[in-house]
Short mmCIF file of C-alpha atoms in Angstrom, two decimals:
data_model
loop_
_atom_site.label_atom_id
_atom_site.label_comp_id
_atom_site.label_asym_id
_atom_site.label_seq_id
_atom_site.Cartn_x
_atom_site.Cartn_y
_atom_site.Cartn_z
CA MET A 1 69.81 112.94 101.77
CA VAL A 2 71.93 111.93 98.81
CA SER A 3 74.87 114.26 97.93
CA GLU A 4 75.72 115.42 94.26
CA GLY A 5 79.08 113.37 94.49
CA CYS A 6 77.12 110.31 95.34
CA CYS A 7 74.73 110.85 92.35
CA ALA A 8 77.59 111.40 89.88
CA SER A 9 79.23 108.21 91.08
CA LEU A 10 76.02 106.28 90.74
CA ARG A 11 75.58 107.67 87.22
CA ASP A 12 79.10 106.50 86.27
CA ARG A 13 78.37 103.05 87.63
CA ALA A 14 75.16 102.77 85.71
CA TYR A 15 76.87 103.99 82.54
CA THR A 16 79.83 101.40 82.86
CA SER A 17 77.08 98.69 83.49
CA LEU A 18 75.19 99.70 80.48
CA GLY A 19 78.56 99.37 78.63
CA ALA A 20 79.19 95.92 79.92
CA LEU A 21 75.72 94.71 79.04
CA LEU A 22 76.31 95.75 75.63
CA LEU A 23 79.72 94.24 75.16
CA HIS A 24 78.70 90.87 76.56
CA PRO A 25 75.03 90.38 75.89
CA ARG A 26 74.99 86.60 75.72
CA HIS A 27 76.79 86.51 79.12
CA PHE A 28 73.98 88.44 80.80
CA HIS A 29 71.29 86.78 78.75
CA VAL A 30 70.34 90.15 77.14
CA GLY A 31 67.88 89.59 74.18
CA PRO A 32 67.87 91.77 70.80
CA ARG A 33 65.03 94.09 72.01
CA THR A 34 66.90 94.79 75.35
CA THR A 35 70.13 95.36 73.51
CA LYS A 36 68.56 97.87 71.31
CA LEU A 37 66.99 99.64 74.29
CA LEU A 38 70.22 99.60 76.16
CA ARG A 39 72.07 100.94 73.06
CA ALA A 40 69.67 103.82 72.82
CA GLU A 41 70.02 104.61 76.41
CA LEU A 42 73.88 104.62 76.08
CA GLU A 43 73.73 106.87 73.09
CA SER A 44 71.48 109.37 75.03
CA TRP A 45 73.98 109.36 77.97
CA GLN A 46 76.80 109.99 75.63
CA GLN A 47 75.06 112.86 73.87
CA GLN A 48 74.21 114.49 77.21
CA GLY A 49 77.83 114.06 78.40
CA ALA A 50 79.19 115.58 75.26
CA ALA A 51 76.70 118.68 75.70
CA VAL A 52 77.72 119.23 79.19
CA ASP A 53 81.40 118.62 79.32
CA ALA A 54 84.16 119.44 76.71
CA ARG A 55 86.35 116.81 78.41
CA PHE A 56 84.13 114.20 76.92
CA ARG A 57 85.08 115.05 73.37
CA GLU A 58 88.76 115.11 74.19
CA GLN A 59 88.44 111.74 75.89
CA GLU A 60 86.93 110.37 72.66
CA GLN A 61 89.86 111.71 70.69
CA VAL A 62 92.36 110.24 73.09
CA LEU A 63 90.53 106.93 73.10
CA GLU A 64 90.61 106.98 69.14
CA LEU A 65 94.33 107.58 69.05
CA MET A 66 94.88 104.72 71.67
CA ARG A 67 92.77 102.44 69.54
CA HIS A 68 95.40 102.73 66.75
CA GLU A 69 98.47 102.72 69.05
CA ILE A 70 101.40 100.57 67.87
CA CYS A 71 103.54 99.15 70.60
CA GLY A 72 106.18 101.72 71.59
CA VAL A 73 104.88 104.35 69.29
CA LEU A 74 102.32 106.91 70.40
CA LYS A 75 100.32 109.35 68.24
CA PHE A 76 99.59 112.68 69.90
CA MET A 77 96.44 114.86 69.35
CA CYS A 78 98.73 117.54 67.87
CA GLY A 79 99.10 115.22 64.87
CA GLY A 80 102.80 114.16 65.77
CA VAL A 81 104.12 110.65 66.49
CA ALA A 82 106.76 109.67 68.84
CA ALA A 83 108.57 106.27 69.78
CA TYR A 84 109.35 105.32 73.26
CA VAL A 85 111.11 102.44 75.17
CA HIS A 86 111.24 101.76 78.95
CA LYS A 87 114.50 101.76 80.80
CA GLN A 88 114.58 101.04 84.51
CA GLY A 89 110.95 102.01 84.96
CA ARG A 90 111.35 105.47 82.99
CA SER A 91 109.93 106.13 79.62
CA ILE A 92 112.64 107.29 77.05
CA TRP A 93 111.08 109.25 74.25
CA GLY A 94 112.43 109.70 70.76
CA PRO A 95 111.89 112.86 68.78
CA MET A 96 108.40 113.92 67.39
CA ARG A 97 107.87 112.83 63.87
CA PRO A 98 105.20 113.77 61.22
CA THR A 99 104.51 110.10 60.24
CA VAL A 100 104.00 106.75 62.00
CA PRO A 101 106.44 104.87 59.74
CA GLN A 102 109.28 107.28 60.69
CA ALA A 103 108.44 106.76 64.58
CA VAL A 104 108.38 102.98 64.05
CA GLN A 105 111.87 103.27 62.64
CA ASP A 106 112.85 105.27 65.58
CA ARG A 107 111.30 102.67 67.90
CA GLN A 108 113.49 99.92 66.23
CA LEU A 109 116.62 102.04 66.70
CA LEU A 110 115.85 102.69 70.37
CA MET A 111 115.19 99.00 71.08
CA LYS A 112 118.58 98.27 69.54
CA GLY A 113 120.23 100.79 71.65
CA LEU A 114 118.59 99.60 74.71
CA HIS A 115 119.66 95.95 74.13
CA GLU A 116 123.22 97.09 73.10
CA GLN A 117 123.45 99.57 75.92
CA THR A 118 123.95 102.53 73.50
CA LEU A 119 120.72 104.21 74.00
CA ASP A 120 122.32 107.49 74.69
CA ASP A 121 124.17 107.48 71.62
CA VAL A 122 121.14 106.55 69.57
CA LEU A 123 119.11 109.42 71.26
CA LEU A 124 122.03 111.84 70.19
CA GLN A 125 121.87 110.42 66.72
CA LEU A 126 118.10 110.82 66.42
CA LYS A 127 118.36 114.35 67.83
CA SER A 128 120.97 115.32 65.46
CA ALA A 129 119.19 113.90 62.52
CA THR A 130 116.21 115.79 63.46
CA LEU A 131 117.86 119.03 63.95
CA HIS A 132 120.11 118.47 60.84
CA GLY A 133 117.79 116.58 58.54
CA PRO A 134 116.42 117.65 55.16
CA GLY A 135 115.22 121.27 55.28
CA ALA A 136 117.26 121.99 58.40
CA GLU A 137 119.92 123.73 56.30
CA MET A 138 117.39 126.12 54.95
CA GLU A 139 116.31 127.17 58.47
CA GLN A 140 119.83 127.64 59.73
CA GLY A 141 120.50 129.65 56.56
CA LYS A 142 117.55 131.82 57.28
CA HIS A 143 118.80 132.49 60.97
CA ALA A 144 122.32 133.26 59.55
CA ALA A 145 121.03 135.63 57.01
CA ASN A 146 118.84 137.51 59.78
CA GLU A 147 121.89 137.63 61.91
CA GLU A 148 123.99 139.19 59.23
CA ASP A 149 121.37 141.69 58.51
CA ASN A 150 121.33 142.59 62.19
CA LEU A 151 124.99 143.02 62.37
CA ASP A 152 124.86 145.33 59.54
CA ASP A 153 122.51 147.51 60.98
CA LEU A 154 124.61 147.74 64.12
CA PHE A 155 127.70 148.87 62.37
CA ALA A 156 125.90 151.18 59.88
#
């Protein structure tokens, strides 16, 4: 008797094999008609997988983000972008940015800091620029105004 886990493993292996055949048809001596048949079968499996498991859609989104990844800059599903460097086996992340060019600039600064051994200072500067950049004064002003209103209420 075959277990459910074994069947799932066989399905995964078959799906992977179909993908390999489609990626390298000449290597496996696959003709155009067989390629068309394999493509239809693979699309059918993908549709079934998407209907059954919501993780499939998330996986596709992550793969799409990874296809456009720039070395040291990662785009997240939330829409933000962050730069990173590796130091002694650890990932050191810069702040979350709204655009890729900003994260690329952060990556350059992080790399420079890594090579000059001033990475901690660079991270503090990036954090400070994020907290005190354009628009930060307005946010701080809102909080200060709210605090003043609250203090007035206490002493009224």
